[in-house]
PDB file of C-alpha atoms in Angstrom:
ATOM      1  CA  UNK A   1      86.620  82.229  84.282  1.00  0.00           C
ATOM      2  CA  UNK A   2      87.070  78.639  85.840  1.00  0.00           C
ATOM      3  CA  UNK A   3      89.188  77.761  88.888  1.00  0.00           C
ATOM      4  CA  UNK A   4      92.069  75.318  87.447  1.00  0.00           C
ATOM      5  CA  UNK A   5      93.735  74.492  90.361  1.00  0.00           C
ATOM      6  CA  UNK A   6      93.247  74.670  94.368  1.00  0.00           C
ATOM      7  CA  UNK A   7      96.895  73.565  96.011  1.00  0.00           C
ATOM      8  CA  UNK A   8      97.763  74.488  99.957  1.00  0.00           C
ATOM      9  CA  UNK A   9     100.338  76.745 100.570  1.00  0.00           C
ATOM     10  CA  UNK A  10     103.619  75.714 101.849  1.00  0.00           C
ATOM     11  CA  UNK A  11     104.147  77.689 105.136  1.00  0.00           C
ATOM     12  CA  UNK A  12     100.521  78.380 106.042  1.00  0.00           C
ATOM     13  CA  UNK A  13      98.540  74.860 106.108  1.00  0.00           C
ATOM     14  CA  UNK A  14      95.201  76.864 106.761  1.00  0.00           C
ATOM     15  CA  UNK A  15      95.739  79.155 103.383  1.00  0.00           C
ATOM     16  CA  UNK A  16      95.477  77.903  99.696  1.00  0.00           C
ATOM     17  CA  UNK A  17      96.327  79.407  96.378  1.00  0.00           C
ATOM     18  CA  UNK A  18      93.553  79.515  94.014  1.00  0.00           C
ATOM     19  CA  UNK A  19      94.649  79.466  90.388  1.00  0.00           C
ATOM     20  CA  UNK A  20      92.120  80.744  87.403  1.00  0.00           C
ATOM     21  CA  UNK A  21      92.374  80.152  83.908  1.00  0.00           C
ATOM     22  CA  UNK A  22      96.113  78.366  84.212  1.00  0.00           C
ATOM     23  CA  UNK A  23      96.966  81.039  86.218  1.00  0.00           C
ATOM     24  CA  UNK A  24      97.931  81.831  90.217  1.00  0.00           C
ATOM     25  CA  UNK A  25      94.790  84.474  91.173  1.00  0.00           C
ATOM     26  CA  UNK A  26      94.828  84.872  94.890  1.00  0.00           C
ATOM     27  CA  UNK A  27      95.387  83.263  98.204  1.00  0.00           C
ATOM     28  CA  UNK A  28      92.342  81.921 100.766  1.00  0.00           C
ATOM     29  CA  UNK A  29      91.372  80.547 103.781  1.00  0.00           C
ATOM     30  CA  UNK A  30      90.591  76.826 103.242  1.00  0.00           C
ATOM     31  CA  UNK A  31      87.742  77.044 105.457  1.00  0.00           C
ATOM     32  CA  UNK A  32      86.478  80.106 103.369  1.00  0.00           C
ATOM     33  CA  UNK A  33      86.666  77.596 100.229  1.00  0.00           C
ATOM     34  CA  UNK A  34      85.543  74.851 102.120  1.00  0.00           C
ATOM     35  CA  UNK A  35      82.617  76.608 103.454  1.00  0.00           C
ATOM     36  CA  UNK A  36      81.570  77.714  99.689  1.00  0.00           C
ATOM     37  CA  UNK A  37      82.115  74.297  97.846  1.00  0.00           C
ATOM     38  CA  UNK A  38      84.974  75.895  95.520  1.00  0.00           C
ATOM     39  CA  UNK A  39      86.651  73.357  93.472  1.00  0.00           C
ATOM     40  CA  UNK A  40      88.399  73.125  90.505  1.00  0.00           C
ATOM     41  CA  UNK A  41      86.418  73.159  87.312  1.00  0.00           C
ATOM     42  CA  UNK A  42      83.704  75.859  89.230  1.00  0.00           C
ATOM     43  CA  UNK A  43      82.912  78.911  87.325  1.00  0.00           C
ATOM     44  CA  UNK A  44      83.696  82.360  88.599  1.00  0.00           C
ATOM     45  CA  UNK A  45      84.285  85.879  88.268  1.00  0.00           C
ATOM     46  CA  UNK A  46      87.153  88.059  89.327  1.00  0.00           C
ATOM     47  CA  UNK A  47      84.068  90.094  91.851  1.00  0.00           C
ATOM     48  CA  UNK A  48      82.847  87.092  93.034  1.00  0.00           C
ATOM     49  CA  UNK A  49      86.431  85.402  94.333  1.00  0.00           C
ATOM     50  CA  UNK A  50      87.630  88.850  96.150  1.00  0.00           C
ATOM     51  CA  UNK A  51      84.227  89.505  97.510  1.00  0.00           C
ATOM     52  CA  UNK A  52      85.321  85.571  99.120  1.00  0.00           C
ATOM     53  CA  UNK A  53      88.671  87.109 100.145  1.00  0.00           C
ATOM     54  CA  UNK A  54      87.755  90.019 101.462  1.00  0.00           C
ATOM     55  CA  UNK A  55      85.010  88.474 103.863  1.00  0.00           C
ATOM     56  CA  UNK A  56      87.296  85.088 105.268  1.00  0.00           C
ATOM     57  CA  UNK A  57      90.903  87.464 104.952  1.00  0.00           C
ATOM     58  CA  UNK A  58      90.513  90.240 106.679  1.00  0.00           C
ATOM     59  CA  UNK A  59      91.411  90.024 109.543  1.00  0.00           C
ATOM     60  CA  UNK A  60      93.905  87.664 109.522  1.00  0.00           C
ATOM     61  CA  UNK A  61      95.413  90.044 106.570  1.00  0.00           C
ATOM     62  CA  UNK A  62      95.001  92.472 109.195  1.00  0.00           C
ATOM     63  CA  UNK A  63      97.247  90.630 111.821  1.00  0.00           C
ATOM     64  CA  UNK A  64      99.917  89.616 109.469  1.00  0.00           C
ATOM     65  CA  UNK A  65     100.405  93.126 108.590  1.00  0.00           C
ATOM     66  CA  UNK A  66     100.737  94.370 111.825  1.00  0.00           C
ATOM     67  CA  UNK A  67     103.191  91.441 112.627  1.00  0.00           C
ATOM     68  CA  UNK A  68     105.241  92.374 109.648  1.00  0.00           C
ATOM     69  CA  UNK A  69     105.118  96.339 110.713  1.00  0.00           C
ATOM     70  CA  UNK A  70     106.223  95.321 114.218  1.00  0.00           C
ATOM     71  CA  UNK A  71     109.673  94.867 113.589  1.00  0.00           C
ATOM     72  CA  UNK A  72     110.216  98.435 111.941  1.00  0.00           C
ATOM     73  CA  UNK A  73     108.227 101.337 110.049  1.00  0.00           C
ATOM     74  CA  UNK A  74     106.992 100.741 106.953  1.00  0.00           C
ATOM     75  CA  UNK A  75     105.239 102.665 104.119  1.00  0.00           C
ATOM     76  CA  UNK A  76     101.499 102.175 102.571  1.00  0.00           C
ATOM     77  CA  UNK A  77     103.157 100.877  99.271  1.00  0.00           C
ATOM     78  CA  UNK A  78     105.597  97.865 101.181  1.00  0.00           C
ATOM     79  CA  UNK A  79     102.258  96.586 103.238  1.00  0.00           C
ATOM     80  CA  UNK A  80     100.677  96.450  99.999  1.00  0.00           C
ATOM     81  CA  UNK A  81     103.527  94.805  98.250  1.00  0.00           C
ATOM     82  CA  UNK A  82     104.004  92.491 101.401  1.00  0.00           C
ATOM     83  CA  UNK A  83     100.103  91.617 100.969  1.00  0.00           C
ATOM     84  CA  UNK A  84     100.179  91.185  97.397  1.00  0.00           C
ATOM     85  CA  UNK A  85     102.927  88.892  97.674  1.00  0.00           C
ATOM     86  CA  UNK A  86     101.131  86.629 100.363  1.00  0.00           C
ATOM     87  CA  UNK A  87      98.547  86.438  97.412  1.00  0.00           C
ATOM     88  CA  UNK A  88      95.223  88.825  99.100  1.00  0.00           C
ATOM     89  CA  UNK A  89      93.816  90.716  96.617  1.00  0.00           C
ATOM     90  CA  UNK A  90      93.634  94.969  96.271  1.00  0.00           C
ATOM     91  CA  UNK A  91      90.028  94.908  98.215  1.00  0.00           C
ATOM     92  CA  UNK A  92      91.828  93.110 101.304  1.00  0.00           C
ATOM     93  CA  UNK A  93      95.037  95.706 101.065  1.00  0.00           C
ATOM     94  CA  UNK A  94      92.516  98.535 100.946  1.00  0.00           C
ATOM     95  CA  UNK A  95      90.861  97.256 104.307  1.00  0.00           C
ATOM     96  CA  UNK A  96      94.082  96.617 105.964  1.00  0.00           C
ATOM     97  CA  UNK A  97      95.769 100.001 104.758  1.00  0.00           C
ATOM     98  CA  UNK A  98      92.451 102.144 105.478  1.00  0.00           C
ATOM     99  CA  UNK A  99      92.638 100.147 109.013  1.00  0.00           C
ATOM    100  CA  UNK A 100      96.247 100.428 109.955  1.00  0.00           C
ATOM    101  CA  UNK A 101      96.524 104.562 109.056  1.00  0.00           C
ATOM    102  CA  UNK A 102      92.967 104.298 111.127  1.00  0.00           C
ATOM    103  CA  UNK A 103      95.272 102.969 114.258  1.00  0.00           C
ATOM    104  CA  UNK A 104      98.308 105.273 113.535  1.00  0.00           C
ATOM    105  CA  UNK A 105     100.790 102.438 112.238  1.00  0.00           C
ATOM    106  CA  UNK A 106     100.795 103.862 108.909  1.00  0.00           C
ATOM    107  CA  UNK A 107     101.745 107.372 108.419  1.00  0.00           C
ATOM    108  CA  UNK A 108     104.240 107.735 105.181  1.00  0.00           C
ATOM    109  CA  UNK A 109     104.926 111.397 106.453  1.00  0.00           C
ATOM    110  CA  UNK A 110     105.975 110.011 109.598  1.00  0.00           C
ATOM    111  CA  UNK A 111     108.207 107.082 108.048  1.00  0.00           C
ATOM    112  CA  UNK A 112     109.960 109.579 105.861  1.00  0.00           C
ATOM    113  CA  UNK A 113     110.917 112.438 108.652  1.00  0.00           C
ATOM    114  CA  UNK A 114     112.260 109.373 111.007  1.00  0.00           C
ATOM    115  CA  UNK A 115     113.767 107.898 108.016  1.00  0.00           C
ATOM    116  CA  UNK A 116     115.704 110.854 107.036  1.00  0.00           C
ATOM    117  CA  UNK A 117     117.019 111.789 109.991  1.00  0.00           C
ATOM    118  CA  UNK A 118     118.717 108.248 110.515  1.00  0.00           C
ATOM    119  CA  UNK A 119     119.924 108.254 106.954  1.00  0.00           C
ATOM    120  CA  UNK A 120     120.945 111.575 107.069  1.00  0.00           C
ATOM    121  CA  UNK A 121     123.765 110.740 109.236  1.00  0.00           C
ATOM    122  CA  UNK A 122     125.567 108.622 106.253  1.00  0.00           C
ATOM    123  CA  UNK A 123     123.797 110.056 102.853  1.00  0.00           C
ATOM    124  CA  UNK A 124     122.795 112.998 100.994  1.00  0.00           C
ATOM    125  CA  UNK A 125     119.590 114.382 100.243  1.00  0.00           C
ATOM    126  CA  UNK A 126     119.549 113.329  97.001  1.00  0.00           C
ATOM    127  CA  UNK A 127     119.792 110.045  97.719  1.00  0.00           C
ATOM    128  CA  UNK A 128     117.729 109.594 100.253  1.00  0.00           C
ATOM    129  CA  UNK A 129     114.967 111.465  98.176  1.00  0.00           C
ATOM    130  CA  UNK A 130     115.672 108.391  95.747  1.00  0.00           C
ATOM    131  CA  UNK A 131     115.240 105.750  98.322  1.00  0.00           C
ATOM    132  CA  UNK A 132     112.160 107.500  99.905  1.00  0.00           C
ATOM    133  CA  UNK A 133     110.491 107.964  96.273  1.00  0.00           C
ATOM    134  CA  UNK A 134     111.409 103.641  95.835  1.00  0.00           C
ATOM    135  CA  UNK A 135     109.248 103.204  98.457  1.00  0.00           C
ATOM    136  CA  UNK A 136     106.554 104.823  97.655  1.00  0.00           C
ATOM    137  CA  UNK A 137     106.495 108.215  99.736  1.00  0.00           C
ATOM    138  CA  UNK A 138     105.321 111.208  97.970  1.00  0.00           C
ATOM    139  CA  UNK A 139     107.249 114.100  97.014  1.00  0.00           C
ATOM    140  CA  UNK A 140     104.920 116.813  99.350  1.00  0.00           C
ATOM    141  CA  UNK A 141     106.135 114.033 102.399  1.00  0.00           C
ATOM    142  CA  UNK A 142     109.752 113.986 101.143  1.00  0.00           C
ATOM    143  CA  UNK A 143     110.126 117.602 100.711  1.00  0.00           C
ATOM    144  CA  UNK A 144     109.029 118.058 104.872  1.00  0.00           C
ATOM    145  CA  UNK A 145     111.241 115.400 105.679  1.00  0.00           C
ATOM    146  CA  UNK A 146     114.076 117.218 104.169  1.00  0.00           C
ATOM    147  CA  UNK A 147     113.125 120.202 104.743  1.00  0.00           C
ATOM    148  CA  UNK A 148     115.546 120.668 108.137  1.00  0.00           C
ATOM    149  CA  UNK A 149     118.238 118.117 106.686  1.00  0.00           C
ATOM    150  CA  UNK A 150     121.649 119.491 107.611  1.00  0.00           C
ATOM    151  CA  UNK A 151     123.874 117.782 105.362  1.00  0.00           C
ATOM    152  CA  UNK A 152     127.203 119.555 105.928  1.00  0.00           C
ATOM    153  CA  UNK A 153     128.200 117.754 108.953  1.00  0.00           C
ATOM    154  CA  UNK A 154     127.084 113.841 107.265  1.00  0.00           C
ATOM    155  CA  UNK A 155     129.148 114.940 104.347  1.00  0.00           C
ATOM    156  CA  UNK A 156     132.539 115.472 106.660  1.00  0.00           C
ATOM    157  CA  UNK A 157     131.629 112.626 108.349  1.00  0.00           C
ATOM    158  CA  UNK A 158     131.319 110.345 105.197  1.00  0.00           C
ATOM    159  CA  UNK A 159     134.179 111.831 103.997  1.00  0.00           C
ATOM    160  CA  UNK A 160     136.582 111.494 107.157  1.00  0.00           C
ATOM    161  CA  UNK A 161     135.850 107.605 107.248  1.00  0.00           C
ATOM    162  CA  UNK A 162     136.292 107.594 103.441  1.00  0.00           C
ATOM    163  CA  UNK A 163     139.797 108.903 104.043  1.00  0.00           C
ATOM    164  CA  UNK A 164     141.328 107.114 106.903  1.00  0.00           C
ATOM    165  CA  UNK A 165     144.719 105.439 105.811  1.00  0.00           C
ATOM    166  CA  UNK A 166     144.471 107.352 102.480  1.00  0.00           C
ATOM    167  CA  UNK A 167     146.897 110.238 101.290  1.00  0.00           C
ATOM    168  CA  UNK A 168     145.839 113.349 100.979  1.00  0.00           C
ATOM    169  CA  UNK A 169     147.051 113.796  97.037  1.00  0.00           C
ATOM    170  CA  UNK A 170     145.041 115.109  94.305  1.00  0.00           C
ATOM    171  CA  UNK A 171     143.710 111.808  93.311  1.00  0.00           C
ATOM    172  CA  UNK A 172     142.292 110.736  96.308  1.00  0.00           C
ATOM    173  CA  UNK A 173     140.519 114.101  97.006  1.00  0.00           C
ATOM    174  CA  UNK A 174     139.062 113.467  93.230  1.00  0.00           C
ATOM    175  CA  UNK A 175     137.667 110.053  94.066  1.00  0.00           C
ATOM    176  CA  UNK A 176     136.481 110.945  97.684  1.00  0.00           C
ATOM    177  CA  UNK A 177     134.296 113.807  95.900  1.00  0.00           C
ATOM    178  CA  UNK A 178     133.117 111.343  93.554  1.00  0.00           C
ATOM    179  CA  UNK A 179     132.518 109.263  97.059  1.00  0.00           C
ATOM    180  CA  UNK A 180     130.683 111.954  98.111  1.00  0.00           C
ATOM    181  CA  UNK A 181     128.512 112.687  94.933  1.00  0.00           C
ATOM    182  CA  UNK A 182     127.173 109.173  94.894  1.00  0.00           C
ATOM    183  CA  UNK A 183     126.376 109.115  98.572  1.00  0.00           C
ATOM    184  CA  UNK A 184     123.952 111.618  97.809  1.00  0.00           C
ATOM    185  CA  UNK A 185     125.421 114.865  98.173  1.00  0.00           C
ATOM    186  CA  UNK A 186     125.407 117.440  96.167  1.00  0.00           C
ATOM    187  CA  UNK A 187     127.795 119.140  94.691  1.00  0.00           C
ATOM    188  CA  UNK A 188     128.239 122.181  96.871  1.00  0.00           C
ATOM    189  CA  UNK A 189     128.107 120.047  99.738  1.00  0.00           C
ATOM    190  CA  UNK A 190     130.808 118.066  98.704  1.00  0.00           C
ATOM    191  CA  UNK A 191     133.208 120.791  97.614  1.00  0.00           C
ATOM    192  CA  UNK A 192     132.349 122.602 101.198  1.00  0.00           C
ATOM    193  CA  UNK A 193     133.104 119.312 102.997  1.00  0.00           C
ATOM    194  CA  UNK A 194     136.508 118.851 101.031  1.00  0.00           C
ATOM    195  CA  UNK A 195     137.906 122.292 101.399  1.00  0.00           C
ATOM    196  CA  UNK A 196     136.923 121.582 105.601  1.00  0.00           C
ATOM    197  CA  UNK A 197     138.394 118.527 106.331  1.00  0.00           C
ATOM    198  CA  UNK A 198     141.871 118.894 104.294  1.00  0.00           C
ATOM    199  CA  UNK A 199     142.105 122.313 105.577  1.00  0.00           C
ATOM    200  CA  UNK A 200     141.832 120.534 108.968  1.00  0.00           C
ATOM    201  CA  UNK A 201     144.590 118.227 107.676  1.00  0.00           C
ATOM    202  CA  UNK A 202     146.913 120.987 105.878  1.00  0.00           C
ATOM    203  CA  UNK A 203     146.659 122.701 109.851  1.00  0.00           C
ATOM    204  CA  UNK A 204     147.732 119.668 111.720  1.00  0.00           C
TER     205      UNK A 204
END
């Protein structure tokens, strides 16, 4: 392996991508490749250039993961896709993960039980399982999340601002239990949430 190109990065003047064989391999500190003469044309290995990374990127992988979780919860697999995209390598994720669960700012479990319950205001289990699973939460941490999800009231709600300024014919109540359905609900649910709220109607 031979390092083909050295360019800075565009938003981070003290970071550089390092391209191998043609092809983008990782991002580093310039002083890190400074430091050990790296230059296009040197000869490497894929061990040698993370062992680099991890010891000039960890911390500062380490702070820019924080920053990025500051703003809102986020799972072990979106640090290590945010990482990945700012170009550190899986030895620097594994530091930062291992580090962040280590300080209580990552905790999937956590994300998922918080996550449901503001979800499960608008959606259905079923598709907040699917969003949960997207980013990467594990079924044992989904199933506990879920576990006290009370979806009958969500589903009249959903379906009360589905219906404002609608009639209450047979067509509509078809297409506001197909609203229903792909909200998340299932089918129970729906039917249960349809027979409430037009009985409501059909009494006023």
């Amino acid at each position: 392996m031979e390092i083909t190109a050295i360019t800075p990065q565009k938003h981070d003047p003290k970071r550089c991508n390092i391209e191998v064989d043609g092809r983008f391999f990782c991002g580093m500190q310039l002083l890190t490749v400074m430091e050990h003469r790296l230059k296009v044309g040197t000869a490497v290995t894929e061990e040698s250039l993370s062992a680099l990374q991890l010891a000039g990127e960890r911390q500062t992988a380490l702070d820019k993961a924080l920053t990025h979780i500051s703003a809102s919860m986020k799972t072990e697999r979106e640090i290590r896709d945010y990482l990945r995209r700012k170009g550190y390598l899986q030895d620097v994720s594994d530091y930062v993960v291992e580090k962040m669960k280590g300080y209580g700012y990552l905790d999937d479990a956590a994300y998922a039980r918080a996550y449901a319950e503001s979800a499960g205001k608008r959606k259905g289990g079923r598709l907040i399982r699917m969003e949960l699973r997207k980013k990467g939460v594990s079924d044992d941490a989904i199933d506990g999340a879920l576990g006290s999800l009370e979806e009958g009231g969500a589903a009249e709600a959903a379906l009360q601002k589905y219906m404002r300024g609608k009639p209450a014919d047979k067509k509509t109540m078809q297409k506001a239990y197909a609203h229903l359905i792909s909200r998340g609900f299932d089918y129970d649910t729906a039917r249960d949430a349809l027979r409430a709220v037009f009985s409501e109607e059909d009494a006023d």
